[in-house]
Coordinates of C-alpha atoms and ligand atoms in Angstrom, one line a residue:
X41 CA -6.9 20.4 11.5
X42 CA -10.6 19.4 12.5
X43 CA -11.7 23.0 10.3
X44 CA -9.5 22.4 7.1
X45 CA -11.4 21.6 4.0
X46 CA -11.7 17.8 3.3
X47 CA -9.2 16.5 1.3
X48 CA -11.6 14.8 -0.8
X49 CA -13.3 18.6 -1.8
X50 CA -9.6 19.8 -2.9
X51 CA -9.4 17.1 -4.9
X52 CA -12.6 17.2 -6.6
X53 CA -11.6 20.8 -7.4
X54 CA -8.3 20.8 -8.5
X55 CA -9.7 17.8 -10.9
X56 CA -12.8 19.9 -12.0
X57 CA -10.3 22.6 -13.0
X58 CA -6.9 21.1 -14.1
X59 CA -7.8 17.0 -15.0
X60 CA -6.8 14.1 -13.6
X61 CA -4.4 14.1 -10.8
X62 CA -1.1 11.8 -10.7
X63 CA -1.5 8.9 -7.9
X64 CA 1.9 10.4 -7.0
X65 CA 0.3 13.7 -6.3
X66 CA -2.5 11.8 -4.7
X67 CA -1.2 9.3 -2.0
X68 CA 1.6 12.4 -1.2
X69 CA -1.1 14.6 -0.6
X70 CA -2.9 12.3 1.1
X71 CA -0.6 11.0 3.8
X72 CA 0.6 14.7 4.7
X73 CA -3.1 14.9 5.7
X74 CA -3.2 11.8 7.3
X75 CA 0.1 11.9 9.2
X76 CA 0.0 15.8 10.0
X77 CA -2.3 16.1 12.8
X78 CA -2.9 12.6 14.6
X79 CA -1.6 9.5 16.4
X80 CA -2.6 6.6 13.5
X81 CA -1.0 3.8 15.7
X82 CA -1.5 1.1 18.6
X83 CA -5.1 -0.5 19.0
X84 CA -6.8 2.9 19.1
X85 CA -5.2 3.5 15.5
X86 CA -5.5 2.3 12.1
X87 CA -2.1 0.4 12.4
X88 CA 0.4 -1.2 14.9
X89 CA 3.8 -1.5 14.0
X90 CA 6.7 -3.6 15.5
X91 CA 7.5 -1.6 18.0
X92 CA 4.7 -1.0 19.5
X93 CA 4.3 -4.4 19.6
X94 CA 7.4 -5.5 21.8
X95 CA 9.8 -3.3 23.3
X96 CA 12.4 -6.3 22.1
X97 CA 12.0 -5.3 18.3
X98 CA 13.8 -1.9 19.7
X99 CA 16.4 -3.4 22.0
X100 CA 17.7 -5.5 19.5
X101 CA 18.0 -2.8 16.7
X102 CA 19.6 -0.7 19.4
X103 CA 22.2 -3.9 20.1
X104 CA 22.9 -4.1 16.0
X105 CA 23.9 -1.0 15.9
X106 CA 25.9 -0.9 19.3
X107 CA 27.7 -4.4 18.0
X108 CA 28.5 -2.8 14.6
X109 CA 29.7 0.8 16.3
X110 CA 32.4 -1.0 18.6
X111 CA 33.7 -3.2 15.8
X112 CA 33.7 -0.4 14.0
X113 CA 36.2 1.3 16.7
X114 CA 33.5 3.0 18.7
X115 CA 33.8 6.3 16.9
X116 CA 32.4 9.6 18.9
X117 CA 31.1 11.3 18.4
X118 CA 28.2 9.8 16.9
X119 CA 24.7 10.8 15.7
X120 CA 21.5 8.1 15.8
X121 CA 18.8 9.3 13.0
X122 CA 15.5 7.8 13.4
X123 CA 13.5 8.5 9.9
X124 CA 9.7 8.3 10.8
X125 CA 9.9 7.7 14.4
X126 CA 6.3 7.6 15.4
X127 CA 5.8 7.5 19.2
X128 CA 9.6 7.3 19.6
X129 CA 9.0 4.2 21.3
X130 CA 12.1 2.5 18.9
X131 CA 14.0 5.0 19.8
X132 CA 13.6 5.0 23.6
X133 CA 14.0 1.4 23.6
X134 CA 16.9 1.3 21.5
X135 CA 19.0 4.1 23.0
X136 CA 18.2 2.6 27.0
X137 CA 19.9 -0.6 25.4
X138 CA 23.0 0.8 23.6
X139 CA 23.8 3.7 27.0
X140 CA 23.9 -0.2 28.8
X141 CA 26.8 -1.0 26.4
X142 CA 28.3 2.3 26.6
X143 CA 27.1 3.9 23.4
X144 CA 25.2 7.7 23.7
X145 CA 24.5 8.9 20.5
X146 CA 23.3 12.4 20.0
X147 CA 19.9 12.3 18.8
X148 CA 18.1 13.2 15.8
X149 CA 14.4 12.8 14.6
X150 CA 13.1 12.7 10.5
X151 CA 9.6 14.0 10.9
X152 CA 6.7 15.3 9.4
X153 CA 3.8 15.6 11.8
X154 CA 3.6 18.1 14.3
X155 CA 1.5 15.7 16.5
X156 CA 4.3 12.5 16.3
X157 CA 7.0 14.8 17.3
X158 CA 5.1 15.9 20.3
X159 CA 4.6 12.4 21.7
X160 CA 8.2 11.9 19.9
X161 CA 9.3 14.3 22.6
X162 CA 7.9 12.7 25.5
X163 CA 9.7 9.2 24.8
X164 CA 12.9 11.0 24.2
X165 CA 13.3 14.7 25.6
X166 CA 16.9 15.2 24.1
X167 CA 16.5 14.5 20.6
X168 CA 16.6 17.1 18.1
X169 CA 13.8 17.8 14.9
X170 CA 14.3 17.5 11.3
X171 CA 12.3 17.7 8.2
X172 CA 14.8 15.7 6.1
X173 CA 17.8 13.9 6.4
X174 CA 19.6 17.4 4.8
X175 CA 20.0 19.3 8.4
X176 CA 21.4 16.2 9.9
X177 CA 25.0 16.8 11.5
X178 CA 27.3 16.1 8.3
X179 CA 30.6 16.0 11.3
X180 CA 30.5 12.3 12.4
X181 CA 29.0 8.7 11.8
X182 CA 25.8 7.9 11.3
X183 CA 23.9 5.2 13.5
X184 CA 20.4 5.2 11.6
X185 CA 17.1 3.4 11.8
X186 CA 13.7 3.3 9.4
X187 CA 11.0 1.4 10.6
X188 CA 7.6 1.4 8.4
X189 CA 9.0 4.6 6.8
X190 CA 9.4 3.9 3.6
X191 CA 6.4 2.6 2.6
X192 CA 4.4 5.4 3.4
X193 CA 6.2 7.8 0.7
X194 CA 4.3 8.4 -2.5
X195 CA 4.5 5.9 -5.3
X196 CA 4.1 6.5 -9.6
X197 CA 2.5 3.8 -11.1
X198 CA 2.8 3.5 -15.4
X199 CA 0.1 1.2 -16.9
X200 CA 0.8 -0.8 -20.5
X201 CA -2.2 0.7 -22.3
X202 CA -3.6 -0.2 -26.0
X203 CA -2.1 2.9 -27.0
X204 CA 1.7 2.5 -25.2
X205 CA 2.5 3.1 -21.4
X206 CA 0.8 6.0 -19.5
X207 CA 1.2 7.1 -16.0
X208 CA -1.8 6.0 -13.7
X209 CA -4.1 8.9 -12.4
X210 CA -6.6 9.7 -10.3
X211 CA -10.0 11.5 -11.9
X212 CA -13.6 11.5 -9.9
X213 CA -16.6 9.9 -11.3
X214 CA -19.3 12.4 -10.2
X215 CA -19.8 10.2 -7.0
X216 CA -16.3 8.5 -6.2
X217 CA -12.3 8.9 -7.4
X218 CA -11.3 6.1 -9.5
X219 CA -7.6 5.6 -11.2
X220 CA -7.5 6.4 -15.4
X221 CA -4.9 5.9 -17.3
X222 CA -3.4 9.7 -18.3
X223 CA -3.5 10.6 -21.8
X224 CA 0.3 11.3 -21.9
X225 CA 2.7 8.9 -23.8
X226 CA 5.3 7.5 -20.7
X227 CA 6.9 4.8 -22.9
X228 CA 10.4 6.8 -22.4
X229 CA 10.1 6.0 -18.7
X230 CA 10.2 2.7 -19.1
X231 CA 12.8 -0.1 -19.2
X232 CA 13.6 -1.6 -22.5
X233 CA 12.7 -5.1 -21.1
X234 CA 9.2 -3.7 -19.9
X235 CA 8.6 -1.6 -23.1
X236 CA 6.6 -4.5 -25.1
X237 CA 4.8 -6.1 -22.0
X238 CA 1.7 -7.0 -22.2
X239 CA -1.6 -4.9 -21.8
X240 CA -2.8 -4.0 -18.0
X241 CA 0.9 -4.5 -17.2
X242 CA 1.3 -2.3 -13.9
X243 CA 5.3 -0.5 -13.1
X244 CA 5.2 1.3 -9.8
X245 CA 8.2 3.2 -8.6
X246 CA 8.7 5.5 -5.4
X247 CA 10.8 8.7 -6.1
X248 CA 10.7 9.6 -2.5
X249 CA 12.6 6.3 -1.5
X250 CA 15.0 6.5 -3.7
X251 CA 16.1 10.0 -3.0
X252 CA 16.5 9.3 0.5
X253 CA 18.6 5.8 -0.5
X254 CA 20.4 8.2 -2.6
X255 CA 21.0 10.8 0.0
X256 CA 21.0 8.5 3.0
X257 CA 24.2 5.9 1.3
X258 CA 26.2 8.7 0.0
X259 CA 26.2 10.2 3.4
X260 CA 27.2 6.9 5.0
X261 CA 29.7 6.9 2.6
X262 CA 31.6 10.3 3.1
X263 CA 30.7 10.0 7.1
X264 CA 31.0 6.3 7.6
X265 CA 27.9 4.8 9.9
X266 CA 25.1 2.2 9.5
X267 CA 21.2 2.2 9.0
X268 CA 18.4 -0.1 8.9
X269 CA 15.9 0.1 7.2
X270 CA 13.0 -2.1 7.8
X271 CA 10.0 -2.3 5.8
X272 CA 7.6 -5.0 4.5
X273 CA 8.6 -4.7 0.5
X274 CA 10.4 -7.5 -1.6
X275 CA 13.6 -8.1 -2.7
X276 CA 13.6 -8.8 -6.4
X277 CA 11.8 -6.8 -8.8
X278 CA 8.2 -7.3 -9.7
X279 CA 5.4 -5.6 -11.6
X280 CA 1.9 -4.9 -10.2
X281 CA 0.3 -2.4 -7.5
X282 CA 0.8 -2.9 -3.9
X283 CA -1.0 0.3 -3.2
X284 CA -2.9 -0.5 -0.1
X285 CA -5.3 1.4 2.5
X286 CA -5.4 0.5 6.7
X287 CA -7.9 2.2 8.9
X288 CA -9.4 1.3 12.0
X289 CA -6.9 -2.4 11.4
X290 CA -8.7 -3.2 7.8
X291 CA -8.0 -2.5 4.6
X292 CA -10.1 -0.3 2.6
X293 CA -10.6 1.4 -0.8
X294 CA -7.0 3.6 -1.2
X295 CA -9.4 5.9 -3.2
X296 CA -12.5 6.1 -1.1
X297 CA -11.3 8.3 2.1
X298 CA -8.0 10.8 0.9
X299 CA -6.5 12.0 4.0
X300 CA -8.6 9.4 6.1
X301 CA -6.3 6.3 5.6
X302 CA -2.9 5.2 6.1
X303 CA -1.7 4.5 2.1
X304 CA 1.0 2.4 2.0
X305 CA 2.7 0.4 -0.6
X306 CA 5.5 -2.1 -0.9
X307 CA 9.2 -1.4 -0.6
X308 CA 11.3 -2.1 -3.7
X309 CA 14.7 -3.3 -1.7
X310 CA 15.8 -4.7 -5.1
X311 CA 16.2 -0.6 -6.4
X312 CA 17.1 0.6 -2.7
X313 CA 20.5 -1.6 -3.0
X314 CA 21.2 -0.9 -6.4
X315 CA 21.1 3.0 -5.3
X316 CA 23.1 2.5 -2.3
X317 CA 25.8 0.7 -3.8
X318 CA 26.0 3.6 -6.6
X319 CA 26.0 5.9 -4.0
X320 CA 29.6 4.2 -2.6
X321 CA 27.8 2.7 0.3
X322 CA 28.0 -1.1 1.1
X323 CA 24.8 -3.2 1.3
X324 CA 25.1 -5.6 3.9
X325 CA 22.1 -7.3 2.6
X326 CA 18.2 -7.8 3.0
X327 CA 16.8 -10.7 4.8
X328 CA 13.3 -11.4 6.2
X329 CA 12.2 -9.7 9.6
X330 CA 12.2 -13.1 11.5
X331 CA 15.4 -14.4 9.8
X332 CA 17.6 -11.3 11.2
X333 CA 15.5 -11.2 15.1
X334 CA 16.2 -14.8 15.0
X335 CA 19.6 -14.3 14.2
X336 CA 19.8 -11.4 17.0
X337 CA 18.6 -13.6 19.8
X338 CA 14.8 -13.0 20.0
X339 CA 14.1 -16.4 21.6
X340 CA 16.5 -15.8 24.4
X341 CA 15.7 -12.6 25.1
X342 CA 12.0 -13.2 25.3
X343 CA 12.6 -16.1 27.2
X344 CA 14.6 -13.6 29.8
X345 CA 11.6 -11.5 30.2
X346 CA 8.8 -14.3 30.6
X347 CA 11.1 -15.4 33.4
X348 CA 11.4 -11.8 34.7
X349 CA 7.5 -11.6 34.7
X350 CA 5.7 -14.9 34.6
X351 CA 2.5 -13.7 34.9
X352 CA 3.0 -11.9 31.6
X353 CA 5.0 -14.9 29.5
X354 CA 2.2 -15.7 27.5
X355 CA 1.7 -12.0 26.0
X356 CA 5.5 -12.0 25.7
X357 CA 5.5 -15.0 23.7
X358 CA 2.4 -14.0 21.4
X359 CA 4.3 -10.7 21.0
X360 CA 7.4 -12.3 19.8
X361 CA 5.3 -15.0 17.6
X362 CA 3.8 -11.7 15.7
X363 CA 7.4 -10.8 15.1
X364 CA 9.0 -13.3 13.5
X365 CA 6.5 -16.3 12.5
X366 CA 6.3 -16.7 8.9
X367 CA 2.4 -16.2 8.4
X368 CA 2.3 -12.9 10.6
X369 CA 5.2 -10.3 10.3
X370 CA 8.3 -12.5 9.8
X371 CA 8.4 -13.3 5.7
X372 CA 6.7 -10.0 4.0
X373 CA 8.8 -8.0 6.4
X374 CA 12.5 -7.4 5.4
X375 CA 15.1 -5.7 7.0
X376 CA 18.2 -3.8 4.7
X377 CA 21.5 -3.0 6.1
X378 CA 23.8 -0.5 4.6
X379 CA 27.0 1.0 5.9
X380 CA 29.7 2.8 4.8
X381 CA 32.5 1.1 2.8
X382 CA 34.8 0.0 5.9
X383 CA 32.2 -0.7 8.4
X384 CA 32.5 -4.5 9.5
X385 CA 29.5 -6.5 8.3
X386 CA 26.5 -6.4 10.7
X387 CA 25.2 -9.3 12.5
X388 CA 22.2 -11.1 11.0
X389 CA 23.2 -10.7 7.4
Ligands
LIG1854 N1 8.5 4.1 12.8 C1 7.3 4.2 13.5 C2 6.2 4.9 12.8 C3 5.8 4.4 11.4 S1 4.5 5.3 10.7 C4 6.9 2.8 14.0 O1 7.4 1.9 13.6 O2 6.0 2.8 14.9 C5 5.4 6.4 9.5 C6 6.2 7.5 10.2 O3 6.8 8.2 9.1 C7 5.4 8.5 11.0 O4 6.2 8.9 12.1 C8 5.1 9.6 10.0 O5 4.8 10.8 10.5 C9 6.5 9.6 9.2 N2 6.4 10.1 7.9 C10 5.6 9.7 6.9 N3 5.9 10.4 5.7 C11 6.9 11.3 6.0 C12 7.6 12.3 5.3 N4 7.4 12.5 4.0 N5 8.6 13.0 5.9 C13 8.8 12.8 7.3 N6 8.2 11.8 8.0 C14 7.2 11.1 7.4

């Protein structure tokens, strides 16, 4: 949408006319820009995700979830979901795995850009489009997979103030946009054990996540079915922002290009398994990225491939290091497993 108005102009209208907007309404806004009309990943991109860095990272998902679905009695039919499926290269790598162990899911895509699902349709012709997980088949189990999903959906940030806790905006300063605390009292919003913390204390949550933990457990729990959700987020609760902004591989100012920048922010898994397990869904559990690859057999199977193609076992073996090694993507990662209430535990957890 080369011939849209910027982003940035709306913005500064909407704020001449109305006030500060929420962050909420920002970074949503934002990423619908960002995502709706262009390919953001790989080298070319702003940001390269796991898989897109080894087709392994998709293999092994696709062997979780084909372990889990025969000890689960290999029910069929059976749907796989991919929520956010980029380039569909998960998705292609996963599903020529499981159809080696006998598995054939129908296949159905969560998206929002019109640009991912075409290349989305070139990595796997036979899956079918949705907008949310609402039009996906409610007649069987679900086999379903998240990578770097979450943390693109819109967060609310409340900030302790002199004056009590107010939701975090964003107004422009004649030459930039900058985030104000909003003049609105938002003490009701927040926990009793938060209520008298201490000034420039920071509470961010992310609606969006949660109603799709909401929607996404209770579905495994009336329709039975396992999902992944993989994200890099933390597992106990914390207070502060994690907003962040990636383009061209850096990180920028989140409030300098709207539209122009991947926002992201970190993925409360402490709230995600709380909701699931409301929801009547089991939580399996959330472990770090190289904790639950190591546990699936990434040395061996990388170690397969280098002897497959020599000449390549050195990329294979940086590939797999970015994975899984503690300083890169294996610690700040952290992969979530949910089911429904009599699937078998998963592996890795
Ligand atoms: N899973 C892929 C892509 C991660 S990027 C990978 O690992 O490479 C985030 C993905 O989520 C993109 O496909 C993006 O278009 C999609 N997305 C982001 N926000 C969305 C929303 N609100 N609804 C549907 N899809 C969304």
């Amino acid at each position: 949408m080369s011939d849209a108005e910027p982003l940035s102009a709306v913005f500064q209208r909407l704020i001449a006319n109305y006030g500060p907007i929420s962050l909420l309404h920002y970074m949503g806004e934002s990423n619908a820009r960002y995502y709706a009309d262009k390919d953001p990943l790989g080298s070319a991109g702003d940001f390269i995700t796991a898989p897109e860095i080894s087709q392994i990272f998709g293999e092994l998902l696709g062997l979780w979830l084909a372990d889990i679905w025969m000890r689960a009695g290999s029910p069929a039919p059976v749907h796989y979901v991919e929520m956010g499926p980029g380039r569909g290269t998960l998705a292609r790598d996963a599903l020529r795995t499981m159809k080696r162990v006998g598995l054939d899911p129908q296949v159905h895509f969560v998206e929002g850009s019109q640009a991912l699902r075409a290349l989305q349709a070139q990595a796997v012709p036979q899956a079918q489009w949705h907008h949310d997980l609402g039009s996906v088949p409610t007649d069987a189990p679900l086999l379903v997979v998240g990578n770097e999903f979450l943390d693109a959906l819109p967060v609310r940030q409340l900030v302790k103030t002199p004056g009590g806790w107010r939701e975090r905006m964003v107004d422009w300063a004649g030459d930039r946009f900058r985030p104000v605390a909003g003049d609105k009292p938002m003490d009701a919003a927040v926990p009793d054990a938060l209520k008298q913390a201490e000034e420039g204390t920071l509470l961010e949550t992310c609606p969006g996540a949660a109603a799709v933990m909401h929607e996404l457990a209770a579905r495994l729990a009336a329709q039975g079915g396992a999902a992944l959700l993989i994200d890099y987020g933390y597992a106990a609760p914390q207070t502060g922002s994690t907003l962040q902004a990636l383009r061209a591989h850096t990180k920028v100012d989140p409030f300098a290009m709207p539209g122009e920048a991947d926002l992201t922010c970190l993925v409360d898994f402490a709230i995600l398994a709380e909701i699931a397990a409301s929801e009547g869904a089991k939580w399996q559990g959330t472990v770090t990225q190289g904790n639950f690859l190591r546990a699936l057999g990434i040395d061996m199977r990388a170690a397969r491939l280098a002897e497959a193609a020599p000449h390549h076992a050195d990329t294979i073996r940086r590939a797999k290091d970015r994975l899984i090694n503690d300083d890169q993507m294996g610690t700040l990662f952290k992969v979530m497993g949910v089911t429904g209430p009599d699937w078998p535990q998963g592996a890795g957890f």
